[in-house]
Amino acid sequence: MGFVGAGNYARSVLLPAVDRCGKVRPLHVIAATGASARHTAEKFGYGSCGTDPEVAFGDPDVDLVFIATRHDSHASLAARALRAGKAVWLEKPAALDDAQLQELAAAVEETNGFLTLGFNRRFSQHTQAVAQAFSDRKGPMAIHYTVAAGATPSGTWLTDPRVGGGRIVGEVCHFVDLCTHLVGAPPRSVCARSLTRDPETDDSTIALLGFPDGSTATIAYLANTSRTLPKERWEVSADGKTAICDNFRLTQLPSGKKLRSVNQDKGQTRAVATAVDCVRRGAAPPLSLLEIIAVSRTTFRALESAATDRVLQIGSLELRR
């Protein structure tokens, strides 16, 4: 195991989740500063630390590399790791624009490599229960997803379009992926509206996704809600049935049963364990390249739709296979 990036999320969620997998040999931690790398390596028992990703990419004993750096470096680092023969867990977003996404897709195509994204919500027990409840649906699905995102952060790289991509690209991709998973196919079109003209002060956005089978998903990503609302609430309806998930703590299923979690379950531990198990067994990644591409392009087109007041087709990258 090699780890590139040692920020708050990596230290609080990903590294502990890897620890829980068992039978994993922690070899390298790479971070922006030597002090951060050393502290993280000592805390989690990694044998080597430094600031050069090529140390992890070039070690023949490394099978799987986690990449959890700033967003603008995701695609290029993942492409380098894939071309070095490594399986890659890449934190979201996959890329900040179509050019970066093309670079990443080309690396997967050239190497036939293992790439998965940190889209953990599809692995939550709540999501899995809802997906099972609608596994035999006959008609289209209607999804309504409301995110009480909180005030748009200021003075941070996350909202810098060139570094973090903003929260629509950097965070809404999570919700697009969950809707993709529930419908069972990527979106085909998107129509989005922003509540303000200045995403640096309020990036509230409403997006309507259209799917090939007639299903729809409305994602309301709101910076201006009351703080009393749950961070995430989504409901799914089809064939006269409805399921409602409240913040990945309580889910009401169509059968009348309720699924409760003592702690919020967004699926991070299960997502990491699944990826590690797939690499160990030589199995295909849990997310397909086409899904990764479609989810990313949906967020790109959502921003473009909001800026141009048009319904846009998601389209696809040109892949060789």
XYZ file of C-alpha atoms in Angstrom:
321
model
C 0.000 0.000 0.000
C 1.123 3.505 -0.854
C -0.642 6.720 0.150
C -0.249 10.015 -1.726
C -1.866 12.892 0.143
C -2.268 13.166 3.905
C -4.876 15.850 4.495
C -7.677 15.821 7.038
C -9.939 13.434 5.129
C -7.141 10.991 4.451
C -6.063 10.953 8.093
C -9.542 10.835 9.622
C -11.321 8.488 7.186
C -9.244 6.762 4.517
C -6.172 5.681 6.462
C -8.221 4.270 9.365
C -10.444 2.460 6.836
C -7.369 0.873 5.255
C -6.185 -0.184 8.709
C -9.463 -2.012 9.259
C -9.020 -4.067 6.097
C -6.293 -6.272 7.565
C -3.552 -8.077 5.626
C -2.312 -4.806 4.152
C 1.359 -3.834 4.279
C 1.697 -0.038 4.678
C 4.799 1.023 2.760
C 4.797 4.715 1.804
C 3.105 7.970 2.805
C 3.684 10.915 0.489
C 2.529 14.384 1.523
C 3.051 18.008 0.551
C 5.515 18.535 3.403
C 8.013 16.238 5.015
C 6.648 16.977 8.476
C 3.127 15.970 7.493
C 4.365 12.801 5.802
C 6.488 11.827 8.802
C 3.712 12.451 11.322
C 1.192 10.436 9.282
C 3.615 7.587 8.630
C 4.437 7.292 12.314
C 0.776 7.405 13.340
C -0.384 4.729 10.896
C 2.707 2.554 10.748
C 3.932 3.260 7.220
C 7.568 2.335 6.702
C 8.602 5.286 4.544
C 7.607 8.923 4.187
C 8.460 11.750 1.841
C 7.204 14.302 -0.658
C 7.890 12.591 -4.010
C 5.015 10.451 -5.366
C 7.422 8.580 -7.641
C 8.771 6.796 -4.575
C 5.431 5.047 -4.172
C 4.798 4.692 -7.905
C 8.235 3.211 -8.517
C 8.233 0.636 -5.715
C 7.529 -2.837 -7.180
C 6.161 -3.976 -3.808
C 3.291 -1.456 -3.962
C 0.094 -2.929 -5.404
C -2.427 -0.209 -4.595
C -1.980 3.552 -4.332
C -4.470 5.902 -2.685
C -4.415 9.429 -4.110
C -5.988 12.082 -1.878
C -4.245 15.296 -2.910
C -5.635 18.642 -4.030
C -8.136 18.262 -6.833
C -6.090 19.787 -9.648
C -3.468 17.032 -9.298
C -5.860 14.069 -9.200
C -5.963 13.112 -12.874
C -2.255 13.516 -13.572
C -1.131 11.646 -10.452
C -3.579 8.810 -11.090
C -2.411 8.552 -14.710
C 1.212 8.336 -13.568
C 0.387 5.658 -11.015
C -1.580 3.617 -13.575
C 1.267 3.796 -16.074
C 3.604 2.612 -13.318
C 1.474 -0.526 -13.044
C -0.369 0.363 -9.826
C -4.003 -0.119 -8.942
C -5.433 3.280 -7.994
C -8.020 4.546 -5.547
C -8.570 8.171 -6.553
C -10.425 10.562 -4.318
C -13.114 12.637 -6.000
C -13.289 14.493 -8.243
C -11.620 12.468 -10.990
C -10.709 15.647 -12.889
C -11.501 19.334 -13.144
C -12.219 19.476 -16.878
C -12.580 17.332 -19.985
C -8.877 17.539 -20.863
C -7.812 16.148 -17.487
C -10.523 13.507 -17.704
C -9.281 12.471 -21.145
C -5.746 12.133 -19.762
C -6.999 9.872 -16.978
C -9.176 7.760 -19.278
C -6.292 7.326 -21.721
C -4.089 5.960 -18.926
C -6.764 3.414 -17.956
C -7.175 2.415 -21.604
C -3.429 2.076 -22.259
C -2.738 -0.002 -19.168
C -6.047 -1.826 -18.732
C -5.445 -0.687 -15.182
C -7.524 -0.727 -12.009
C -9.084 2.643 -11.185
C -11.808 3.337 -8.658
C -13.135 6.618 -7.253
C -13.956 7.582 -3.684
C -17.709 7.569 -4.350
C -18.575 5.979 -1.028
C -22.297 6.679 -0.758
C -23.246 3.854 -3.110
C -21.645 1.480 -0.575
C -23.749 2.656 2.384
C -26.092 0.065 3.845
C -28.878 2.624 3.361
C -28.190 2.921 -0.363
C -27.903 -0.828 -0.739
C -31.238 -1.396 1.011
C -32.992 1.130 -1.238
C -31.373 -0.308 -4.366
C -32.566 -3.766 -3.371
C -36.100 -2.491 -2.772
C -36.254 -1.230 -6.375
C -34.213 -3.987 -8.008
C -37.225 -5.282 -9.964
C -38.768 -1.933 -10.928
C -40.587 -1.741 -14.240
C -41.042 2.014 -14.642
C -38.752 5.046 -14.488
C -37.386 6.268 -11.183
C -37.769 9.757 -9.718
C -35.060 10.835 -7.262
C -35.107 14.030 -5.201
C -31.825 14.769 -3.421
C -31.514 17.792 -1.130
C -28.128 18.776 0.268
C -27.909 21.405 3.007
C -24.331 22.173 2.068
C -23.772 25.087 4.398
C -22.342 28.463 3.529
C -19.928 28.556 0.615
C -16.408 28.583 2.098
C -14.254 31.593 1.266
C -10.497 31.916 1.018
C -9.949 28.205 0.384
C -8.464 26.256 -2.512
C -11.655 24.175 -2.669
C -13.586 26.999 -4.356
C -10.721 28.070 -6.635
C -11.810 26.846 -10.103
C -8.201 26.102 -11.083
C -7.254 24.157 -7.937
C -10.370 22.779 -6.282
C -12.868 23.173 -9.087
C -15.560 24.521 -6.784
C -18.095 22.517 -4.822
C -20.268 21.535 -7.812
C -17.395 19.640 -9.420
C -15.725 18.722 -6.146
C -18.719 17.578 -4.089
C -21.894 17.298 -6.161
C -20.191 14.443 -8.039
C -20.982 12.316 -4.938
C -24.718 12.817 -5.407
C -24.609 12.326 -9.161
C -22.852 9.005 -8.580
C -25.423 7.840 -6.045
C -28.249 8.655 -8.468
C -26.361 6.860 -11.246
C -26.032 3.807 -9.036
C -29.716 3.766 -8.073
C -30.960 4.206 -11.652
C -28.427 1.695 -12.959
C -27.161 3.908 -15.799
C -25.326 7.232 -16.175
C -27.233 10.460 -16.855
C -27.823 11.503 -20.461
C -28.682 15.190 -19.962
C -28.545 17.946 -17.367
C -30.311 21.248 -16.837
C -28.964 23.377 -13.985
C -29.726 26.744 -12.438
C -27.637 28.688 -9.950
C -29.352 30.829 -7.338
C -26.783 33.624 -7.635
C -24.284 34.955 -10.157
C -21.342 34.655 -7.775
C -20.383 31.067 -6.842
C -17.649 32.406 -4.584
C -20.282 33.757 -2.174
C -23.216 31.376 -2.802
C -22.844 28.282 -4.969
C -26.420 27.047 -4.446
C -27.404 25.107 -7.569
C -30.380 23.021 -8.680
C -29.683 20.345 -11.293
C -32.156 18.104 -13.119
C -30.592 14.953 -14.561
C -32.250 12.922 -17.293
C -31.529 9.212 -17.752
C -31.941 6.977 -20.811
C -34.904 5.027 -19.366
C -36.890 8.162 -18.539
C -35.753 8.339 -14.923
C -34.983 11.750 -13.451
C -32.953 13.023 -10.520
C -33.235 16.482 -9.017
C -30.218 17.520 -6.964
C -30.695 20.655 -4.859
C -27.285 21.701 -3.548
C -28.040 24.602 -1.226
C -25.776 26.949 0.684
C -28.650 29.038 2.056
C -30.693 26.585 4.139
C -31.402 26.530 7.844
C -28.699 24.835 9.886
C -31.369 22.657 11.469
C -31.847 20.648 8.267
C -30.080 17.303 7.811
C -27.007 17.572 5.596
C -28.437 15.111 3.086
C -31.946 13.846 2.469
C -33.072 11.900 -0.570
C -36.139 10.049 -1.695
C -36.716 7.571 -4.491
C -40.060 6.747 -6.117
C -40.996 4.202 -8.784
C -43.829 1.765 -9.476
C -46.007 3.294 -6.754
C -43.337 2.850 -4.073
C -41.190 5.380 -2.218
C -38.097 5.155 -0.030
C -36.678 8.042 1.985
C -33.158 8.310 3.400
C -32.495 10.906 6.090
C -28.801 11.754 6.368
C -27.691 8.109 6.098
C -28.999 7.512 9.610
C -32.646 6.574 9.046
C -34.164 5.081 5.908
C -37.844 4.329 5.407
C -38.226 1.468 2.952
C -41.281 0.782 0.750
C -42.068 -2.321 2.801
C -42.675 -0.145 5.854
C -39.468 -1.272 7.513
C -37.010 1.298 8.823
C -33.242 0.999 8.693
C -31.434 2.858 11.468
C -27.710 3.453 11.971
C -26.265 4.309 15.366
C -23.690 6.373 13.521
C -24.017 7.977 10.122
C -23.146 5.410 7.463
C -21.954 7.018 4.230
C -20.221 3.819 3.157
C -16.567 4.866 3.462
C -15.362 1.767 5.315
C -17.202 -0.609 2.981
C -15.996 1.271 -0.107
C -12.341 0.993 0.919
C -12.697 -2.662 1.931
C -14.345 -3.467 -1.407
C -11.571 -1.806 -3.399
C -8.818 -3.534 -1.419
C -10.559 -6.888 -1.809
C -10.933 -6.397 -5.577
C -7.227 -5.643 -5.952
C -6.303 -8.606 -3.764
C -8.450 -10.970 -5.876
C -7.527 -9.458 -9.227
C -11.173 -8.528 -9.794
C -12.563 -5.601 -11.782
C -12.963 -2.296 -9.943
C -16.348 -1.624 -8.296
C -16.933 1.411 -10.543
C -16.641 1.266 -14.312
C -14.604 3.776 -16.296
C -17.761 4.804 -18.167
C -19.479 5.652 -14.863
C -16.479 7.667 -13.676
C -16.396 9.622 -16.927
C -20.155 10.232 -17.016
C -20.356 11.459 -13.422
C -17.485 13.895 -13.949
C -18.873 15.203 -17.233
C -22.291 15.681 -15.637
C -20.816 18.132 -13.135
C -18.897 19.942 -15.890
C -22.054 20.258 -18.009
C -24.090 21.340 -14.958
C -21.837 24.360 -14.519
C -22.071 25.114 -18.231
C -25.858 24.730 -18.184
C -26.201 27.119 -15.256
C -24.033 29.672 -17.049
C -25.785 29.415 -20.426
C -29.390 28.640 -19.437
C -29.464 25.541 -21.660
C -30.262 21.852 -21.335
C -27.063 19.995 -22.222
C -26.307 16.461 -23.289
C -23.619 14.766 -21.212
C -21.916 13.197 -24.213
C -18.915 10.932 -23.882
C -15.174 10.936 -24.254
C -13.715 9.103 -27.215
C -12.407 5.801 -25.863
C -10.536 3.181 -27.811
C -12.546 0.297 -26.439
